[in-house]
Amino acid sequence: MEGREISKAVITRLPRYYRYLGELMESGVERISSNELSAQMKVTASQIRQDLNNFGGFGQQGYGYNVKYLYEEIGKILGIDRKHSMIIIGAGNLGQAIANYANFEKRGFVIKGMFDINPRLIGLVVRGIEIRSVDELEEFIEANHIQMAALTIPKARAYEIADRLVAAGVNAIWNFAHVDLNVPDDVVVENVHLSESLMRLSYRVSRLQDEKKRKELKKAK
Amino acid sequence: MEGREISKAVITRLPRYYRYLGELMESGVERISSNELSAQMKVTASQIRQDLNNFGGFGQQGYGYNVKYLYEEIGKILGIDRKHSMIIIGAGNLGQAIANYANFEKRGFVIKGMFDINPRLIGLVVRGIEIRSVDELEEFIEANHIQMAALTIPKARAYEIADRLVAAGVNAIWNFAHVDLNVPDDVVVENVHLSESLMRLSYRVSRLQDEKKRKELKKAK
């Protein structure tokens, strides 16, 4: 694995493989062919073989893939076998939703603290995690060796907080604020822009509506 | 515009253009060249010209793009000039985060109702929206001509609820449940799989850590 470059497209697809393999394991399935996996995931079998070949041909002719082995290998590639210490900045609904999602912790993302500027939230405890003032941010990051931060705050303060996170040593930001952050090359940002996702849905449903209208007009003629 | 096919990659980028153009408008900028936009968005100017040419060359040589015009045209393409009646299934933190995001409403997504199975939530009101029992789902969809539903429930019940939504006439699902829904061709689904996003972040930060370790080892030698 070391040093091998895997294409971004494959990486984007890996978490989905991981999810399906996890579900197969839960159902007691020990091995699966690329054709069976193809039928379940609605991806061509050749795509699956190509993708999984990136990891050194885990499949065997006439036997298929060993589900548990493949699941664990993909987990390692995704870094899920490691522990990531995480904080959440913004203890509103979205921040609390993340804090409450126990599955993240199962996968190695350990939420160590939450931060907010709202005095009504500071001091509250969500799933055992205390909400602190952002004034304590730097001190907390250093004391707890935090690498990862979820940013669930409005865009107005996102730049400033991101700068502070980076200066304090955080090297991965899960960004829900609706801005593109400027960070140094050795910091990674993964964006979740909900309103952009909603607009893509809007685009597709609008095309669908146009199509329906066209068909009805044709009928009426 | 009618009938013209725009590539999926361009559509994926449109909401980001829309966001930048909206911010330019707010700052009072009336026109912008592809080079200036390129510097701000960190996309090549030629990519910008190519993307925006899809909509019939809004730019003028030596003048640049008319910000307001382009903003509105992209809004139309994205269907944001239309009203979309939406419901939210799952009134937990994530559902409430969506309900509380007033910007969605500004863009034509009108949240008409929220639904949950938890009796402690039913009857509560979030930003003027009452949380109802899922038992009332079909009746409500019909009475309020709902087209769109956000699904913020655990995966165990997602298939069943999606089937009910589709049968009741919903044709667009914003799916936050961690499953791939099976829907007919005339229903669109946009997935937001938070745990997959987190795994991509984990992958990238793990590669970064490996890189650092390699460098340190080299130094130590």
Short mmCIF file of C-alpha atoms in Angstrom, two decimals:
data_model
loop_
_atom_site.label_atom_id
_atom_site.label_comp_id
_atom_site.label_asym_id
_atom_site.label_seq_id
_atom_site.Cartn_x
_atom_site.Cartn_y
_atom_site.Cartn_z
CA MET A 1 0.00 0.00 0.00
CA GLU A 2 2.74 2.42 1.09
CA GLY A 3 3.29 5.32 -1.22
CA ARG A 4 0.84 4.07 -3.87
CA GLU A 5 -1.41 6.78 -5.25
CA ILE A 6 -5.07 5.87 -5.47
CA SER A 7 -7.24 8.06 -7.68
CA LYS A 8 -9.62 10.51 -6.07
CA ALA A 9 -12.59 8.85 -7.80
CA VAL A 10 -11.75 5.51 -6.21
CA ILE A 11 -11.34 7.11 -2.79
CA THR A 12 -14.73 8.73 -3.17
CA ARG A 13 -16.24 5.31 -3.78
CA LEU A 14 -14.42 3.45 -0.98
CA PRO A 15 -16.70 4.49 1.90
CA ARG A 16 -19.63 3.04 -0.02
CA TYR A 17 -17.83 -0.31 -0.44
CA TYR A 18 -17.03 -0.17 3.24
CA ARG A 19 -20.70 0.33 4.09
CA TYR A 20 -21.92 -2.55 1.91
CA LEU A 21 -19.21 -4.90 3.16
CA GLY A 22 -20.09 -3.97 6.75
CA GLU A 23 -23.73 -4.82 6.11
CA LEU A 24 -22.77 -8.12 4.49
CA MET A 25 -20.67 -8.98 7.54
CA GLU A 26 -23.57 -8.15 9.83
CA SER A 27 -25.75 -10.53 7.80
CA GLY A 28 -23.15 -13.27 8.22
CA VAL A 29 -21.98 -13.30 4.57
CA GLU A 30 -18.36 -14.49 4.45
CA ARG A 31 -17.55 -14.17 0.77
CA ILE A 32 -19.04 -12.51 -2.25
CA SER A 33 -18.34 -12.42 -5.99
CA SER A 34 -17.96 -9.17 -7.89
CA ASN A 35 -21.17 -10.07 -9.75
CA GLU A 36 -23.19 -10.41 -6.56
CA LEU A 37 -21.71 -7.22 -5.14
CA SER A 38 -22.45 -5.54 -8.46
CA ALA A 39 -26.15 -6.47 -8.26
CA GLN A 40 -26.41 -5.08 -4.73
CA MET A 41 -24.46 -1.88 -5.24
CA LYS A 42 -25.74 -1.13 -8.74
CA VAL A 43 -22.20 -0.65 -10.01
CA THR A 44 -20.86 -2.79 -12.86
CA ALA A 45 -18.86 -5.87 -11.82
CA SER A 46 -15.95 -4.66 -13.92
CA GLN A 47 -15.93 -1.34 -12.05
CA ILE A 48 -15.84 -3.24 -8.78
CA ARG A 49 -12.97 -5.48 -9.93
CA GLN A 50 -11.07 -2.45 -11.20
CA ASP A 51 -11.59 -0.49 -7.98
CA LEU A 52 -10.67 -3.34 -5.69
CA ASN A 53 -7.65 -4.29 -7.79
CA ASN A 54 -6.12 -1.06 -6.54
CA PHE A 55 -5.60 -2.82 -3.26
CA GLY A 56 -3.71 -5.75 -4.63
CA GLY A 57 -6.34 -8.17 -5.93
CA PHE A 58 -8.11 -9.33 -2.82
CA GLY A 59 -10.45 -11.42 -4.96
CA GLN A 60 -9.77 -15.00 -5.96
CA GLN A 61 -11.00 -16.64 -9.14
CA GLY A 62 -13.97 -18.87 -8.39
CA TYR A 63 -14.02 -17.86 -4.75
CA GLY A 64 -14.81 -14.19 -4.79
CA TYR A 65 -13.89 -11.68 -2.14
CA ASN A 66 -13.38 -12.45 1.51
CA VAL A 67 -15.83 -9.98 3.02
CA LYS A 68 -14.18 -9.51 6.41
CA TYR A 69 -10.70 -9.20 4.97
CA LEU A 70 -11.77 -6.67 2.36
CA TYR A 71 -13.75 -4.71 4.95
CA GLU A 72 -10.75 -4.48 7.23
CA GLU A 73 -8.32 -3.59 4.45
CA ILE A 74 -10.56 -0.79 3.19
CA GLY A 75 -10.94 0.38 6.78
CA LYS A 76 -7.15 0.62 7.06
CA ILE A 77 -6.86 2.54 3.82
CA LEU A 78 -9.55 4.97 5.02
CA GLY A 79 -7.67 5.39 8.30
CA ILE A 80 -10.60 4.07 10.31
CA ASP A 81 -8.32 1.70 12.20
CA ARG A 82 -6.72 4.78 13.78
CA LYS A 83 -8.11 6.97 16.55
CA HIS A 84 -8.87 10.56 15.54
CA SER A 85 -9.43 13.06 18.35
CA MET A 86 -12.08 15.49 17.27
CA ILE A 87 -13.81 18.63 18.54
CA ILE A 88 -16.99 20.29 17.32
CA ILE A 89 -17.15 24.06 16.98
CA GLY A 90 -20.77 25.16 17.04
CA ALA A 91 -23.08 23.39 19.47
CA GLY A 92 -26.33 24.15 17.64
CA ASN A 93 -28.59 21.50 16.14
CA LEU A 94 -26.06 20.39 13.55
CA GLY A 95 -23.18 20.19 16.04
CA GLN A 96 -25.36 18.25 18.44
CA ALA A 97 -26.49 15.92 15.66
CA ILE A 98 -22.86 15.04 15.03
CA ALA A 99 -22.11 14.68 18.74
CA ASN A 100 -25.06 12.32 19.10
CA TYR A 101 -24.07 10.07 16.24
CA ALA A 102 -22.47 7.20 18.14
CA ASN A 103 -21.43 5.44 14.95
CA PHE A 104 -18.66 7.96 14.35
CA GLU A 105 -17.03 6.90 17.60
CA LYS A 106 -17.21 3.23 16.60
CA ARG A 107 -15.16 4.18 13.57
CA GLY A 108 -12.40 5.86 15.51
CA PHE A 109 -13.61 9.46 15.59
CA VAL A 110 -13.57 10.31 19.28
CA ILE A 111 -15.34 13.55 20.10
CA LYS A 112 -13.43 15.15 22.95
CA GLY A 113 -15.14 18.51 23.24
CA MET A 114 -17.70 20.95 21.89
CA PHE A 115 -17.42 24.72 21.71
CA ASP A 116 -19.83 27.60 21.26
CA ILE A 117 -20.09 31.33 21.85
CA ASN A 118 -23.67 31.18 23.09
CA PRO A 119 -23.60 31.53 26.91
CA ARG A 120 -26.90 29.62 27.11
CA LEU A 121 -25.22 26.56 25.62
CA ILE A 122 -21.89 26.75 27.44
CA GLY A 123 -21.81 24.30 30.34
CA LEU A 124 -24.46 21.98 28.90
CA VAL A 125 -23.50 18.35 28.33
CA VAL A 126 -24.33 16.40 25.16
CA ARG A 127 -23.77 12.64 25.33
CA GLY A 128 -21.17 13.17 28.03
CA ILE A 129 -19.42 15.97 26.15
CA GLU A 130 -19.32 19.36 27.81
CA ILE A 131 -19.96 22.47 25.73
CA ARG A 132 -17.17 25.01 26.39
CA SER A 133 -16.55 28.61 25.47
CA VAL A 134 -14.53 29.16 22.28
CA ASP A 135 -12.21 31.21 24.48
CA GLU A 136 -10.81 27.90 25.72
CA LEU A 137 -10.25 26.56 22.20
CA GLU A 138 -6.45 26.77 21.88
CA GLU A 139 -5.76 25.53 25.37
CA PHE A 140 -8.05 22.55 24.89
CA ILE A 141 -6.59 21.58 21.52
CA GLU A 142 -3.09 21.55 22.92
CA ALA A 143 -3.96 19.70 26.12
CA ASN A 144 -5.94 17.01 24.28
CA HIS A 145 -3.85 16.63 21.13
CA ILE A 146 -6.81 17.40 18.89
CA GLN A 147 -6.21 16.82 15.17
CA MET A 148 -9.67 17.14 13.75
CA ALA A 149 -12.44 19.71 14.06
CA ALA A 150 -15.99 19.81 12.74
CA LEU A 151 -17.02 23.37 11.96
CA THR A 152 -20.78 23.77 12.32
CA ILE A 153 -21.02 27.54 12.67
CA PRO A 154 -22.45 30.28 10.43
CA LYS A 155 -20.15 31.47 7.69
CA ALA A 156 -19.53 34.92 9.24
CA ARG A 157 -17.06 33.53 11.80
CA ALA A 158 -15.81 30.48 9.90
CA TYR A 159 -12.60 32.04 8.50
CA GLU A 160 -11.50 33.37 11.87
CA ILE A 161 -12.19 30.11 13.71
CA ALA A 162 -10.48 28.06 10.98
CA ASP A 163 -7.37 30.23 11.31
CA ARG A 164 -7.34 29.70 15.06
CA LEU A 165 -7.79 25.94 14.66
CA VAL A 166 -4.90 25.69 12.24
CA ALA A 167 -2.64 27.89 14.37
CA ALA A 168 -3.40 25.66 17.36
CA GLY A 169 -2.37 22.53 15.46
CA VAL A 170 -5.56 21.06 13.98
CA ASN A 171 -4.80 19.49 10.59
CA ALA A 172 -8.21 18.32 9.42
CA ILE A 173 -11.39 20.37 9.22
CA TRP A 174 -14.81 18.93 8.50
CA ASN A 175 -16.41 22.11 7.25
CA PHE A 176 -20.18 22.63 7.32
CA ALA A 177 -19.94 26.43 7.08
CA HIS A 178 -20.97 27.67 3.67
CA VAL A 179 -17.56 29.08 2.69
CA ASP A 180 -14.38 27.80 1.10
CA LEU A 181 -11.74 27.95 3.81
CA ASN A 182 -8.20 29.08 3.13
CA VAL A 183 -5.82 26.70 4.84
CA PRO A 184 -2.15 25.76 4.38
CA ASP A 185 -1.25 22.75 2.22
CA ASP A 186 -0.68 20.49 5.20
CA VAL A 187 -4.25 20.91 6.44
CA VAL A 188 -7.10 19.00 4.83
CA VAL A 189 -10.66 20.27 4.53
CA GLU A 190 -13.69 18.19 3.67
CA ASN A 191 -16.73 20.32 2.88
CA VAL A 192 -20.36 19.45 3.51
CA HIS A 193 -22.30 22.25 1.85
CA LEU A 194 -25.91 21.37 2.53
CA SER A 195 -27.43 24.20 0.51
CA GLU A 196 -25.42 23.14 -2.55
CA SER A 197 -26.72 19.63 -2.16
CA LEU A 198 -30.26 20.98 -1.91
CA MET A 199 -29.75 23.02 -5.10
CA ARG A 200 -28.66 19.92 -6.99
CA LEU A 201 -31.86 18.26 -5.86
CA SER A 202 -33.80 21.34 -6.93
CA TYR A 203 -32.15 21.27 -10.35
CA ARG A 204 -33.06 17.66 -10.91
CA VAL A 205 -36.65 17.95 -9.70
CA SER A 206 -37.14 21.07 -11.83
CA ARG A 207 -35.98 19.19 -14.95
CA LEU A 208 -38.41 16.43 -14.02
CA GLN A 209 -41.27 18.92 -13.71
CA ASP A 210 -40.42 20.46 -17.10
CA GLU A 211 -40.39 17.02 -18.67
CA LYS A 212 -43.82 16.20 -17.22
CA LYS A 213 -45.22 19.50 -18.44
CA ARG A 214 -43.88 18.89 -21.94
CA LYS A 215 -45.50 15.48 -22.02
CA GLU A 216 -48.84 16.86 -20.85
CA LEU A 217 -48.75 19.61 -23.48
CA LYS A 218 -48.02 17.05 -26.17
CA LYS A 219 -50.98 14.94 -25.01
CA ALA A 220 -53.27 17.96 -24.99
CA LYS A 221 -52.46 18.80 -28.60
CA MET B 1 -32.20 26.52 -22.28
CA GLU B 2 -35.12 24.16 -23.03
CA GLY B 3 -34.13 20.60 -23.76
CA ARG B 4 -30.39 21.31 -23.63
CA GLU B 5 -28.41 18.75 -21.69
CA ILE B 6 -25.87 20.15 -19.25
CA SER B 7 -23.23 17.74 -18.00
CA LYS B 8 -23.45 16.44 -14.46
CA ALA B 9 -20.03 17.90 -13.64
CA VAL B 10 -21.19 21.40 -14.59
CA ILE B 11 -24.38 21.03 -12.55
CA THR B 12 -22.30 19.98 -9.57
CA ARG B 13 -20.30 23.19 -9.89
CA LEU B 14 -23.26 25.56 -10.47
CA PRO B 15 -24.28 26.00 -6.81
CA ARG B 16 -20.76 27.19 -6.05
CA TYR B 17 -20.93 29.80 -8.82
CA TYR B 18 -24.31 30.80 -7.45
CA ARG B 19 -22.84 31.29 -3.99
CA TYR B 20 -19.91 33.41 -5.18
CA LEU B 21 -22.11 35.53 -7.41
CA GLY B 22 -24.53 36.06 -4.53
CA GLU B 23 -21.67 37.24 -2.32
CA LEU B 24 -20.41 39.58 -5.06
CA MET B 25 -23.90 41.05 -5.37
CA GLU B 26 -24.06 41.59 -1.61
CA SER B 27 -20.75 43.45 -1.82
CA GLY B 28 -22.18 45.67 -4.57
CA VAL B 29 -20.06 44.24 -7.41
CA GLU B 30 -21.95 44.66 -10.70
CA ARG B 31 -19.65 42.97 -13.16
CA ILE B 32 -16.69 40.64 -13.03
CA SER B 33 -14.24 39.15 -15.51
CA SER B 34 -13.55 35.43 -15.71
CA ASN B 35 -10.01 36.20 -14.51
CA GLU B 36 -11.19 37.95 -11.37
CA LEU B 37 -13.74 35.24 -10.66
CA SER B 38 -11.01 32.67 -11.28
CA ALA B 39 -8.76 34.24 -8.62
CA GLN B 40 -11.57 34.22 -6.07
CA MET B 41 -12.94 30.76 -6.76
CA LYS B 42 -9.57 29.09 -7.37
CA VAL B 43 -10.81 27.58 -10.62
CA THR B 44 -9.06 28.34 -13.91
CA ALA B 45 -10.53 31.18 -15.96
CA SER B 46 -10.88 28.84 -18.91
CA GLN B 47 -12.92 26.42 -16.80
CA ILE B 48 -15.17 29.29 -15.79
CA ARG B 49 -15.64 30.45 -19.38
CA GLN B 50 -16.34 26.90 -20.48
CA ASP B 51 -18.86 26.28 -17.70
CA LEU B 52 -20.71 29.55 -18.18
CA ASN B 53 -20.73 29.18 -21.97
CA ASN B 54 -23.19 26.34 -21.38
CA PHE B 55 -25.75 29.03 -20.67
CA GLY B 56 -25.32 30.92 -23.89
CA GLY B 57 -22.29 33.13 -23.33
CA PHE B 58 -23.43 35.62 -20.72
CA GLY B 59 -20.00 37.21 -20.74
CA GLN B 60 -19.04 40.06 -23.03
CA GLN B 61 -15.51 40.67 -24.33
CA GLY B 62 -13.91 43.52 -22.41
CA TYR B 63 -16.87 43.86 -20.09
CA GLY B 64 -16.99 40.59 -18.23
CA TYR B 65 -20.04 39.03 -16.69
CA ASN B 66 -23.04 40.92 -15.41
CA VAL B 67 -23.16 39.56 -11.85
CA LYS B 68 -26.87 40.02 -11.18
CA TYR B 69 -27.94 38.62 -14.55
CA LEU B 70 -25.70 35.58 -14.23
CA TYR B 71 -26.84 35.02 -10.63
CA GLU B 72 -30.47 35.06 -11.67
CA GLU B 73 -29.94 32.86 -14.71
CA ILE B 74 -28.09 30.24 -12.70
CA GLY B 75 -30.86 30.47 -10.10
CA LYS B 76 -33.41 29.67 -12.81
CA ILE B 77 -31.39 26.74 -14.09
CA LEU B 78 -31.14 25.39 -10.56
CA GLY B 79 -34.88 25.79 -10.13
CA ILE B 80 -34.44 28.20 -7.24
CA ASP B 81 -36.88 30.65 -8.82
CA ARG B 82 -39.61 28.08 -8.18
CA LYS B 83 -41.31 27.26 -4.90
CA HIS B 84 -40.69 23.75 -3.59
CA SER B 85 -42.96 22.50 -0.81
CA MET B 86 -40.95 20.34 1.51
CA ILE B 87 -41.43 18.20 4.58
CA ILE B 88 -38.86 16.80 6.99
CA ILE B 89 -39.16 13.22 8.25
CA GLY B 90 -37.21 12.88 11.46
CA ALA B 91 -37.38 15.76 13.92
CA GLY B 92 -34.13 14.99 15.74
CA ASN B 93 -31.13 17.32 15.79
CA LEU B 94 -30.47 17.01 12.08
CA GLY B 95 -34.10 17.54 11.09
CA GLN B 96 -34.29 20.54 13.39
CA ALA B 97 -31.03 21.94 11.99
CA ILE B 98 -32.60 21.89 8.53
CA ALA B 99 -35.87 23.37 9.78
CA ASN B 100 -33.96 26.20 11.45
CA TYR B 101 -31.93 27.11 8.40
CA ALA B 102 -33.89 30.13 7.18
CA ASN B 103 -31.72 30.48 4.06
CA PHE B 104 -33.37 27.46 2.49
CA GLU B 105 -36.70 29.27 2.56
CA LYS B 106 -35.18 32.35 0.92
CA ARG B 107 -34.24 30.05 -1.96
CA GLY B 108 -37.72 28.70 -2.46
CA PHE B 109 -37.66 25.61 -0.28
CA VAL B 110 -40.70 26.08 1.94
CA ILE B 111 -40.84 23.68 4.86
CA LYS B 112 -44.48 22.85 5.45
CA GLY B 113 -44.25 20.16 8.06
CA MET B 114 -42.09 17.89 10.20
CA PHE B 115 -42.77 14.31 11.18
CA ASP B 116 -41.48 11.93 13.80
CA ILE B 117 -42.43 8.73 15.59
CA ASN B 118 -41.20 9.92 18.98
CA PRO B 119 -44.26 10.90 21.08
CA ARG B 120 -42.09 13.32 23.08
CA LEU B 121 -41.42 15.33 19.92
CA ILE B 122 -44.89 15.20 18.37
CA GLY B 123 -46.75 18.45 19.00
CA LEU B 124 -43.61 20.55 19.48
CA VAL B 125 -43.13 23.54 17.19
CA VAL B 126 -39.81 24.38 15.49
CA ARG B 127 -39.62 27.81 13.84
CA GLY B 128 -43.39 27.80 13.43
CA ILE B 129 -43.48 24.26 12.05
CA GLU B 130 -45.42 21.68 14.03
CA ILE B 131 -43.97 18.21 14.49
CA ARG B 132 -46.60 15.63 13.55
CA SER B 133 -46.90 11.87 13.83
CA VAL B 134 -45.75 9.92 10.78
CA ASP B 135 -49.23 8.37 10.84
CA GLU B 136 -50.47 11.60 9.26
CA LEU B 137 -47.84 11.53 6.50
CA GLU B 138 -49.92 10.55 3.46
CA GLU B 139 -52.84 12.78 4.35
CA PHE B 140 -50.55 15.78 4.84
CA ILE B 141 -48.65 15.24 1.60
CA GLU B 142 -51.85 15.14 -0.39
CA ALA B 143 -53.49 18.11 1.31
CA ASN B 144 -50.40 20.30 0.96
CA HIS B 145 -49.15 19.19 -2.46
CA ILE B 146 -45.74 18.22 -1.07
CA GLN B 147 -43.12 17.38 -3.71
CA MET B 148 -39.97 17.19 -1.66
CA ALA B 149 -38.96 15.41 1.54
CA ALA B 150 -35.82 15.49 3.65
CA LEU B 151 -35.21 12.12 5.25
CA THR B 152 -33.29 12.53 8.51
CA ILE B 153 -34.07 9.22 10.17
CA PRO B 154 -31.94 6.17 11.06
CA LYS B 155 -31.44 3.72 8.23
CA ALA B 156 -33.61 0.99 9.75
CA ARG B 157 -36.85 2.71 8.72
CA ALA B 158 -35.60 4.64 5.69
CA TYR B 159 -36.72 2.16 3.00
CA GLU B 160 -40.25 1.90 4.38
CA ILE B 161 -40.68 5.66 4.76
CA ALA B 162 -39.24 6.31 1.29
CA ASP B 163 -41.75 3.88 -0.21
CA ARG B 164 -44.58 5.66 1.57
CA LEU B 165 -43.35 9.08 0.41
CA VAL B 166 -43.18 7.96 -3.20
CA ALA B 167 -46.58 6.26 -3.08
CA ALA B 168 -48.06 9.49 -1.68
CA GLY B 169 -46.67 11.55 -4.56
CA VAL B 170 -43.32 12.93 -3.37
CA ASN B 171 -40.87 13.08 -6.29
CA ALA B 172 -37.71 14.37 -4.66
CA ILE B 173 -35.97 12.95 -1.59
CA TRP B 174 -33.09 14.62 0.21
CA ASN B 175 -31.70 11.53 1.87
CA PHE B 176 -29.56 11.75 5.01
CA ALA B 177 -30.18 8.12 5.99
CA HIS B 178 -27.15 5.98 5.42
CA VAL B 179 -28.69 3.74 2.76
CA ASP B 180 -29.16 3.81 -0.99
CA LEU B 181 -32.90 4.15 -1.54
CA ASN B 182 -34.72 2.24 -4.26
CA VAL B 183 -37.07 4.62 -6.03
CA PRO B 184 -38.77 4.69 -9.45
CA ASP B 185 -37.12 6.56 -12.34
CA ASP B 186 -39.37 9.58 -11.98
CA VAL B 187 -38.24 10.24 -8.41
CA VAL B 188 -34.92 11.94 -7.70
CA VAL B 189 -32.75 11.28 -4.67
CA GLU B 190 -29.89 13.44 -3.48
CA ASN B 191 -27.80 11.74 -0.81
CA VAL B 192 -25.95 13.39 2.04
CA HIS B 193 -23.98 10.59 3.64
CA LEU B 194 -22.16 12.26 6.50
CA SER B 195 -20.18 9.23 7.56
CA GLU B 196 -18.81 8.78 4.04
CA SER B 197 -17.72 12.40 4.04
CA LEU B 198 -16.00 11.85 7.39
CA MET B 199 -14.20 8.77 6.02
CA ARG B 200 -12.85 10.79 3.10
CA LEU B 201 -11.49 13.27 5.61
CA SER B 202 -10.03 10.41 7.61
CA TYR B 203 -8.35 9.00 4.50
CA ARG B 204 -6.74 12.31 3.66
CA VAL B 205 -5.57 13.07 7.18
CA SER B 206 -4.15 9.55 7.52
CA ARG B 207 -2.10 10.00 4.32
CA LEU B 208 -0.86 13.29 5.75
CA GLN B 209 0.19 11.60 8.98
CA ASP B 210 2.01 8.86 7.05
CA GLU B 211 3.82 11.48 5.02
CA LYS B 212 4.94 13.32 8.15
CA LYS B 213 6.14 10.11 9.74
CA ARG B 214 8.17 9.22 6.66
CA LYS B 215 9.81 12.62 6.68
CA GLU B 216 10.67 12.34 10.37
CA LEU B 217 12.15 8.88 9.86
CA LYS B 218 14.26 10.19 7.00
CA LYS B 219 15.53 13.03 9.16
CA ALA B 220 16.38 10.65 12.01
CA LYS B 221 18.52 8.49 9.74
#
